[in-house]
Short mmCIF file of N, CA, C and O in Angstrom, two decimals:
data_model
loop_
_atom_site.label_atom_id
_atom_site.label_comp_id
_atom_site.label_asym_id
_atom_site.label_seq_id
_atom_site.Cartn_x
_atom_site.Cartn_y
_atom_site.Cartn_z
N UNK Q 24 78.06 172.98 -17.99
CA UNK Q 24 79.16 172.51 -17.19
C UNK Q 24 78.90 173.02 -15.74
O UNK Q 24 78.50 174.11 -15.53
N UNK Q 25 79.24 172.17 -14.83
CA UNK Q 25 79.00 172.48 -13.40
C UNK Q 25 80.26 173.19 -12.80
O UNK Q 25 81.36 172.89 -13.17
N UNK Q 26 79.90 174.01 -11.80
CA UNK Q 26 81.00 174.67 -11.11
C UNK Q 26 81.55 173.73 -10.01
O UNK Q 26 80.87 172.74 -9.69
N UNK Q 27 82.65 174.17 -9.46
CA UNK Q 27 83.19 173.33 -8.41
C UNK Q 27 82.29 173.30 -7.17
O UNK Q 27 82.20 172.24 -6.49
N UNK Q 28 81.63 174.41 -6.90
CA UNK Q 28 80.70 174.42 -5.73
C UNK Q 28 79.53 173.46 -5.99
O UNK Q 28 79.12 172.76 -5.04
N UNK Q 29 79.04 173.40 -7.23
CA UNK Q 29 77.94 172.51 -7.52
C UNK Q 29 78.37 171.05 -7.40
O UNK Q 29 77.63 170.22 -6.90
N UNK Q 30 79.57 170.78 -7.87
CA UNK Q 30 80.08 169.41 -7.74
C UNK Q 30 80.23 169.00 -6.31
O UNK Q 30 79.97 167.90 -5.92
N UNK Q 31 80.79 169.90 -5.51
CA UNK Q 31 80.98 169.68 -4.11
C UNK Q 31 79.68 169.41 -3.42
O UNK Q 31 79.55 168.48 -2.59
N UNK Q 32 78.62 170.18 -3.68
CA UNK Q 32 77.33 170.05 -3.11
C UNK Q 32 76.76 168.67 -3.55
O UNK Q 32 76.08 167.99 -2.71
N UNK Q 33 76.88 168.30 -4.75
CA UNK Q 33 76.34 167.03 -5.27
C UNK Q 33 77.13 165.86 -4.54
O UNK Q 33 76.43 164.82 -4.21
N UNK Q 34 78.39 166.00 -4.34
CA UNK Q 34 79.14 164.88 -3.70
C UNK Q 34 78.73 164.77 -2.19
O UNK Q 34 78.58 163.70 -1.73
N UNK Q 35 78.47 165.88 -1.60
CA UNK Q 35 78.01 165.90 -0.21
C UNK Q 35 76.65 165.21 -0.10
O UNK Q 35 76.38 164.48 0.82
N UNK Q 36 75.80 165.61 -1.05
CA UNK Q 36 74.42 165.00 -1.10
C UNK Q 36 74.49 163.48 -1.22
O UNK Q 36 73.73 162.75 -0.58
N UNK Q 37 75.34 163.05 -2.14
CA UNK Q 37 75.48 161.67 -2.38
C UNK Q 37 76.03 160.94 -1.17
O UNK Q 37 75.59 159.86 -0.81
N UNK Q 38 76.97 161.54 -0.47
CA UNK Q 38 77.55 160.97 0.77
C UNK Q 38 76.47 160.85 1.80
O UNK Q 38 76.46 159.81 2.54
N UNK Q 39 75.65 161.84 1.95
CA UNK Q 39 74.56 161.75 2.96
C UNK Q 39 73.58 160.64 2.62
O UNK Q 39 73.09 159.89 3.50
N UNK Q 40 73.25 160.51 1.33
CA UNK Q 40 72.35 159.49 0.88
C UNK Q 40 72.96 158.06 1.19
O UNK Q 40 72.23 157.17 1.70
N UNK Q 41 74.22 157.94 0.89
CA UNK Q 41 74.84 156.64 1.19
C UNK Q 41 74.83 156.30 2.68
O UNK Q 41 74.65 155.18 3.10
N UNK Q 42 75.05 157.28 3.49
CA UNK Q 42 75.05 157.14 4.94
C UNK Q 42 73.68 156.73 5.43
O UNK Q 42 73.54 155.85 6.27
N UNK Q 43 72.66 157.35 4.93
CA UNK Q 43 71.30 157.03 5.26
C UNK Q 43 70.95 155.55 4.89
O UNK Q 43 70.33 154.84 5.65
N UNK Q 44 71.41 155.14 3.68
CA UNK Q 44 71.16 153.74 3.27
C UNK Q 44 71.82 152.81 4.14
O UNK Q 44 71.30 151.75 4.55
N UNK Q 45 73.08 153.13 4.56
CA UNK Q 45 73.83 152.27 5.43
C UNK Q 45 73.16 152.12 6.79
O UNK Q 45 73.01 151.04 7.38
N UNK Q 46 72.63 153.25 7.27
CA UNK Q 46 71.92 153.21 8.57
C UNK Q 46 70.63 152.45 8.50
O UNK Q 46 70.34 151.71 9.43
N UNK Q 47 69.97 152.56 7.38
CA UNK Q 47 68.69 151.72 7.21
C UNK Q 47 69.03 150.25 7.23
O UNK Q 47 68.29 149.46 7.78
N UNK Q 48 70.07 149.91 6.46
CA UNK Q 48 70.50 148.43 6.40
C UNK Q 48 70.86 147.97 7.76
O UNK Q 48 70.49 146.84 8.16
N UNK Q 49 71.60 148.75 8.57
CA UNK Q 49 72.01 148.37 9.87
C UNK Q 49 70.77 148.20 10.77
O UNK Q 49 70.67 147.26 11.54
N UNK Q 50 69.80 149.15 10.71
CA UNK Q 50 68.64 149.12 11.52
C UNK Q 50 67.82 147.82 11.16
O UNK Q 50 67.29 147.17 12.08
N UNK Q 51 67.71 147.54 9.89
CA UNK Q 51 66.91 146.39 9.50
C UNK Q 51 67.60 145.12 9.96
O UNK Q 51 66.98 144.19 10.42
N UNK Q 52 68.93 145.05 9.85
CA UNK Q 52 69.63 143.84 10.32
C UNK Q 52 69.50 143.68 11.84
O UNK Q 52 69.36 142.61 12.30
N UNK Q 53 69.58 144.76 12.57
CA UNK Q 53 69.41 144.72 14.01
C UNK Q 53 68.00 144.23 14.33
O UNK Q 53 67.81 143.42 15.26
N UNK Q 54 67.00 144.70 13.65
CA UNK Q 54 65.64 144.23 13.89
C UNK Q 54 65.49 142.77 13.67
O UNK Q 54 64.94 142.03 14.45
N UNK Q 55 66.05 142.32 12.50
CA UNK Q 55 65.95 140.87 12.19
C UNK Q 55 66.73 140.01 13.20
O UNK Q 55 66.27 138.95 13.60
N UNK Q 56 67.88 140.49 13.57
CA UNK Q 56 68.73 139.69 14.58
C UNK Q 56 68.03 139.65 15.92
O UNK Q 56 67.98 138.60 16.57
N UNK Q 57 67.46 140.74 16.34
CA UNK Q 57 66.76 140.80 17.65
C UNK Q 57 65.54 139.87 17.62
O UNK Q 57 65.29 139.15 18.64
N UNK Q 58 64.82 139.93 16.57
CA UNK Q 58 63.60 139.03 16.47
C UNK Q 58 64.00 137.61 16.43
O UNK Q 58 63.37 136.71 17.09
N UNK Q 59 65.04 137.26 15.69
CA UNK Q 59 65.51 135.85 15.66
C UNK Q 59 66.02 135.37 16.98
O UNK Q 59 65.72 134.27 17.39
N UNK Q 60 66.71 136.29 17.70
CA UNK Q 60 67.25 135.84 19.02
C UNK Q 60 66.13 135.64 19.98
O UNK Q 60 66.17 134.66 20.75
N UNK Q 61 65.10 136.53 19.99
CA UNK Q 61 63.98 136.30 20.86
C UNK Q 61 63.23 135.05 20.55
O UNK Q 61 62.78 134.28 21.46
N UNK Q 62 63.09 134.70 19.21
CA UNK Q 62 62.41 133.46 18.84
C UNK Q 62 63.17 132.22 19.30
O UNK Q 62 62.63 131.31 19.86
N UNK Q 63 64.54 132.25 19.24
CA UNK Q 63 65.36 131.13 19.65
C UNK Q 63 65.25 131.00 21.17
O UNK Q 63 65.09 129.83 21.67
N UNK Q 64 65.26 132.08 21.89
CA UNK Q 64 65.12 132.02 23.38
C UNK Q 64 63.75 131.41 23.79
O UNK Q 64 63.69 130.57 24.67
N UNK Q 65 62.71 131.90 23.15
CA UNK Q 65 61.35 131.40 23.49
C UNK Q 65 61.23 129.92 23.20
O UNK Q 65 60.75 129.11 24.03
N UNK Q 66 61.72 129.50 22.01
CA UNK Q 66 61.60 128.09 21.67
C UNK Q 66 62.44 127.22 22.55
O UNK Q 66 61.97 126.17 23.09
N UNK Q 67 63.66 127.62 22.87
CA UNK Q 67 64.48 126.78 23.77
C UNK Q 67 63.93 126.78 25.16
O UNK Q 67 63.97 125.68 25.79
N UNK Q 68 63.41 127.86 25.64
CA UNK Q 68 62.78 127.78 26.98
C UNK Q 68 61.47 126.97 26.97
O UNK Q 68 61.20 126.24 27.95
N UNK Q 69 60.75 126.98 25.93
CA UNK Q 69 59.57 126.20 25.81
C UNK Q 69 59.91 124.74 25.80
O UNK Q 69 59.09 123.89 26.30
N UNK Q 70 60.99 124.35 25.31
CA UNK Q 70 61.43 122.90 25.30
C UNK Q 70 61.99 122.52 26.58
O UNK Q 70 61.85 121.33 27.05
N UNK Q 71 62.71 123.40 27.30
CA UNK Q 71 63.45 122.99 28.48
C UNK Q 71 62.67 123.20 29.78
O UNK Q 71 62.68 122.36 30.71
N UNK Q 72 61.90 124.30 29.89
CA UNK Q 72 61.29 124.69 31.10
C UNK Q 72 60.26 123.65 31.68
O UNK Q 72 60.31 123.41 32.89
N UNK Q 73 59.40 123.06 30.87
CA UNK Q 73 58.49 122.07 31.47
C UNK Q 73 59.18 120.89 32.17
O UNK Q 73 58.78 120.42 33.15
N UNK Q 74 60.29 120.47 31.58
CA UNK Q 74 61.05 119.36 32.18
C UNK Q 74 61.66 119.77 33.48
O UNK Q 74 61.74 118.95 34.43
N UNK Q 75 62.11 121.03 33.51
CA UNK Q 75 62.75 121.48 34.76
C UNK Q 75 61.73 121.61 35.88
O UNK Q 75 61.87 121.17 37.01
N UNK Q 76 60.59 122.22 35.54
CA UNK Q 76 59.57 122.45 36.56
C UNK Q 76 58.82 121.15 36.97
O UNK Q 76 58.25 121.11 38.04
N UNK Q 77 58.89 120.15 36.07
CA UNK Q 77 58.22 118.93 36.40
C UNK Q 77 59.01 118.23 37.50
O UNK Q 77 58.48 117.49 38.34
N UNK Q 78 60.29 118.56 37.59
CA UNK Q 78 61.16 117.99 38.71
C UNK Q 78 60.76 118.49 40.06
O UNK Q 78 61.13 117.96 41.07
N UNK Q 79 60.07 119.70 40.12
CA UNK Q 79 59.64 120.23 41.38
C UNK Q 79 58.46 119.34 41.83
O UNK Q 79 57.47 119.24 41.15
N UNK Q 80 58.56 118.86 43.01
CA UNK Q 80 57.48 118.07 43.52
C UNK Q 80 57.14 118.61 44.89
O UNK Q 80 57.82 119.42 45.50
N UNK Q 81 56.04 118.14 45.42
CA UNK Q 81 55.61 118.62 46.78
C UNK Q 81 56.57 118.25 47.86
O UNK Q 81 56.78 119.03 48.78
N UNK Q 82 57.29 117.11 47.69
CA UNK Q 82 58.22 116.72 48.70
C UNK Q 82 59.53 117.52 48.61
O UNK Q 82 60.17 117.76 49.56
N UNK Q 83 59.90 117.81 47.39
CA UNK Q 83 61.16 118.56 47.19
C UNK Q 83 61.10 120.01 47.69
O UNK Q 83 62.04 120.55 48.19
N UNK Q 84 59.89 120.56 47.70
CA UNK Q 84 59.74 121.92 48.16
C UNK Q 84 59.17 122.03 49.60
O UNK Q 84 58.81 123.04 50.05
N UNK Q 85 59.05 120.83 50.20
CA UNK Q 85 58.58 120.81 51.60
C UNK Q 85 57.12 121.05 51.68
O UNK Q 85 56.61 121.62 52.68
N UNK Q 86 56.33 120.74 50.70
CA UNK Q 86 54.91 120.94 50.71
C UNK Q 86 54.47 122.35 50.37
O UNK Q 86 53.34 122.73 50.56
N UNK Q 87 55.38 123.17 49.90
CA UNK Q 87 55.05 124.54 49.60
C UNK Q 87 54.16 124.75 48.45
O UNK Q 87 53.43 125.71 48.36
N UNK Q 88 54.08 123.78 47.52
CA UNK Q 88 53.18 123.89 46.33
C UNK Q 88 52.04 122.91 46.40
O UNK Q 88 51.41 122.57 45.43
N UNK Q 89 51.77 122.40 47.57
CA UNK Q 89 50.70 121.39 47.77
C UNK Q 89 49.36 121.93 47.28
O UNK Q 89 48.61 121.19 46.70
N UNK Q 90 49.07 123.16 47.61
CA UNK Q 90 47.79 123.73 47.25
C UNK Q 90 47.77 124.55 45.98
O UNK Q 90 46.77 125.20 45.61
N UNK Q 91 48.86 124.57 45.29
CA UNK Q 91 49.02 125.36 44.10
C UNK Q 91 48.40 124.73 42.89
O UNK Q 91 48.46 123.50 42.66
N UNK Q 92 47.73 125.56 42.02
CA UNK Q 92 47.20 125.01 40.80
C UNK Q 92 48.30 125.00 39.74
O UNK Q 92 48.09 124.34 38.68
N UNK Q 93 49.40 125.67 39.98
CA UNK Q 93 50.53 125.69 39.07
C UNK Q 93 51.61 124.73 39.54
O UNK Q 93 52.55 125.10 40.16
N UNK Q 94 51.43 123.47 39.18
CA UNK Q 94 52.44 122.51 39.60
C UNK Q 94 52.92 121.76 38.36
O UNK Q 94 52.23 121.63 37.38
N UNK Q 95 54.10 121.24 38.45
CA UNK Q 95 54.62 120.47 37.35
C UNK Q 95 54.74 121.18 36.03
O UNK Q 95 55.31 122.27 35.96
N UNK Q 96 54.29 120.60 34.99
CA UNK Q 96 54.36 121.17 33.61
C UNK Q 96 53.64 122.52 33.50
O UNK Q 96 54.14 123.41 32.80
N UNK Q 97 52.51 122.69 34.17
CA UNK Q 97 51.79 123.96 33.94
C UNK Q 97 52.58 125.14 34.46
O UNK Q 97 52.45 126.23 33.87
N UNK Q 98 53.38 124.99 35.48
CA UNK Q 98 54.21 126.08 35.98
C UNK Q 98 55.22 126.44 34.88
O UNK Q 98 55.53 127.61 34.63
N UNK Q 99 55.80 125.50 34.27
CA UNK Q 99 56.77 125.71 33.20
C UNK Q 99 56.15 126.48 32.03
O UNK Q 99 56.75 127.42 31.49
N UNK Q 100 54.99 126.10 31.62
CA UNK Q 100 54.32 126.77 30.50
C UNK Q 100 53.96 128.18 30.92
O UNK Q 100 53.99 129.12 30.07
N UNK Q 101 53.63 128.39 32.13
CA UNK Q 101 53.26 129.74 32.64
C UNK Q 101 54.53 130.63 32.60
O UNK Q 101 54.46 131.75 32.10
N UNK Q 102 55.67 130.11 33.05
CA UNK Q 102 56.88 130.88 33.05
C UNK Q 102 57.30 131.18 31.55
O UNK Q 102 57.73 132.31 31.28
N UNK Q 103 57.19 130.23 30.71
CA UNK Q 103 57.55 130.45 29.27
C UNK Q 103 56.61 131.50 28.65
O UNK Q 103 57.10 132.35 27.97
N UNK Q 104 55.38 131.41 29.00
CA UNK Q 104 54.44 132.46 28.50
C UNK Q 104 54.80 133.78 28.96
O UNK Q 104 54.73 134.81 28.16
N UNK Q 105 55.11 133.96 30.17
CA UNK Q 105 55.47 135.29 30.70
C UNK Q 105 56.78 135.80 30.12
O UNK Q 105 56.88 136.97 29.76
N UNK Q 106 57.74 134.88 29.92
CA UNK Q 106 58.92 135.36 29.29
C UNK Q 106 58.75 135.70 27.82
O UNK Q 106 59.38 136.65 27.27
N UNK Q 107 57.88 134.92 27.12
CA UNK Q 107 57.58 135.28 25.76
C UNK Q 107 56.91 136.67 25.69
O UNK Q 107 57.24 137.41 24.75
N UNK Q 108 56.05 136.90 26.59
CA UNK Q 108 55.39 138.22 26.56
C UNK Q 108 56.42 139.35 26.81
O UNK Q 108 56.41 140.35 26.13
N UNK Q 109 57.34 139.14 27.77
CA UNK Q 109 58.36 140.16 28.06
C UNK Q 109 59.29 140.31 26.86
O UNK Q 109 59.61 141.46 26.52
N UNK Q 110 59.66 139.28 26.19
CA UNK Q 110 60.47 139.46 24.96
C UNK Q 110 59.72 140.12 23.87
O UNK Q 110 60.27 140.89 23.12
N UNK Q 111 58.44 139.83 23.77
CA UNK Q 111 57.62 140.47 22.78
C UNK Q 111 57.56 142.01 22.95
O UNK Q 111 57.61 142.76 22.03
N UNK Q 112 57.41 142.34 24.24
CA UNK Q 112 57.40 143.81 24.59
C UNK Q 112 58.79 144.47 24.20
O UNK Q 112 58.80 145.57 23.64
N UNK Q 113 59.85 143.76 24.49
CA UNK Q 113 61.14 144.33 24.14
C UNK Q 113 61.35 144.47 22.63
O UNK Q 113 61.86 145.54 22.19
N UNK Q 114 60.91 143.53 21.83
CA UNK Q 114 60.99 143.61 20.41
C UNK Q 114 60.10 144.78 19.91
O UNK Q 114 60.50 145.49 19.02
N UNK Q 115 58.91 144.90 20.50
CA UNK Q 115 58.01 145.96 20.06
C UNK Q 115 58.59 147.35 20.34
O UNK Q 115 58.61 148.20 19.48
N UNK Q 116 59.22 147.50 21.52
CA UNK Q 116 59.84 148.75 21.80
C UNK Q 116 61.01 149.02 20.89
O UNK Q 116 61.20 150.15 20.40
N UNK Q 117 61.80 148.01 20.55
CA UNK Q 117 62.89 148.14 19.65
C UNK Q 117 62.43 148.58 18.31
O UNK Q 117 62.95 149.49 17.62
N UNK Q 118 61.32 147.97 17.77
CA UNK Q 118 60.75 148.34 16.47
C UNK Q 118 60.27 149.80 16.46
O UNK Q 118 60.49 150.49 15.51
N UNK Q 119 59.60 150.18 17.53
CA UNK Q 119 59.10 151.60 17.62
C UNK Q 119 60.22 152.58 17.63
O UNK Q 119 60.18 153.62 16.94
N UNK Q 120 61.27 152.28 18.38
CA UNK Q 120 62.40 153.19 18.39
C UNK Q 120 63.14 153.27 17.09
O UNK Q 120 63.53 154.36 16.67
N UNK Q 121 63.29 152.13 16.39
CA UNK Q 121 63.92 152.11 15.07
C UNK Q 121 63.10 152.90 14.07
O UNK Q 121 63.59 153.64 13.27
N UNK Q 122 61.80 152.76 14.14
CA UNK Q 122 60.94 153.51 13.25
C UNK Q 122 60.98 155.00 13.51
O UNK Q 122 61.06 155.80 12.55
N UNK Q 123 61.02 155.32 14.74
CA UNK Q 123 61.16 156.75 15.09
C UNK Q 123 62.52 157.31 14.61
O UNK Q 123 62.55 158.49 14.16
N UNK Q 124 63.52 156.51 14.70
CA UNK Q 124 64.83 156.96 14.19
C UNK Q 124 64.78 157.16 12.72
O UNK Q 124 65.35 158.13 12.17
N UNK Q 125 64.11 156.24 11.96
CA UNK Q 125 63.98 156.36 10.52
C UNK Q 125 63.23 157.61 10.13
O UNK Q 125 63.48 158.33 9.18
N UNK Q 126 62.15 157.93 10.92
CA UNK Q 126 61.35 159.10 10.63
C UNK Q 126 62.09 160.37 10.89
O UNK Q 126 62.00 161.35 10.14
N UNK Q 127 62.87 160.37 11.95
CA UNK Q 127 63.77 161.53 12.20
C UNK Q 127 64.81 161.72 11.07
O UNK Q 127 65.01 162.85 10.70
N UNK Q 128 65.29 160.61 10.56
CA UNK Q 128 66.25 160.75 9.43
C UNK Q 128 65.53 161.25 8.22
O UNK Q 128 66.14 162.03 7.45
N UNK Q 129 64.29 160.84 7.97
CA UNK Q 129 63.57 161.37 6.84
C UNK Q 129 63.27 162.85 6.98
O UNK Q 129 63.36 163.61 6.00
N UNK Q 130 62.91 163.28 8.18
CA UNK Q 130 62.67 164.70 8.40
C UNK Q 130 63.94 165.49 8.13
O UNK Q 130 63.90 166.56 7.54
N UNK Q 131 65.02 164.93 8.67
CA UNK Q 131 66.35 165.65 8.49
C UNK Q 131 66.69 165.78 6.97
O UNK Q 131 67.24 166.75 6.53
N UNK Q 132 66.37 164.72 6.21
CA UNK Q 132 66.62 164.70 4.84
C UNK Q 132 65.79 165.79 4.09
O UNK Q 132 66.30 166.47 3.18
N UNK Q 133 64.56 165.91 4.51
CA UNK Q 133 63.71 166.93 3.88
C UNK Q 133 64.23 168.29 4.17
O UNK Q 133 64.20 169.20 3.33
N UNK Q 134 64.74 168.52 5.35
CA UNK Q 134 65.30 169.87 5.72
C UNK Q 134 66.64 170.12 5.01
O UNK Q 134 66.92 171.27 4.71
N UNK Q 135 67.33 169.08 4.68
CA UNK Q 135 68.65 169.23 4.02
C UNK Q 135 68.40 169.69 2.54
O UNK Q 135 69.15 170.48 1.97
N UNK Q 136 67.32 169.19 1.96
CA UNK Q 136 67.01 169.53 0.54
C UNK Q 136 66.51 170.97 0.50
O UNK Q 136 66.86 171.84 -0.02
#
């Protein structure tokens, strides 16, 4: 038969474990939501940006892009590529921080035991 102190310690241990599981689920959901949002932004910009930049013409800009190799659609694809890279960096940083947080939680769990 367990003493009251043993039961209390077991209940606290179970509460800590449930909290860790909840934090892991939240972190996983945040990662999935962030990745999906970045994917949606990239795809929508890839569909819209070339049409917008194609509207830029040499006469509309006063001849400012006359000697540019990035005119029309190619400028749109360049901008979409740069934005996709920036969003990829943001998602990578988010993943690294979440993984570090999980490792800190695991270390904390080892010290609790």
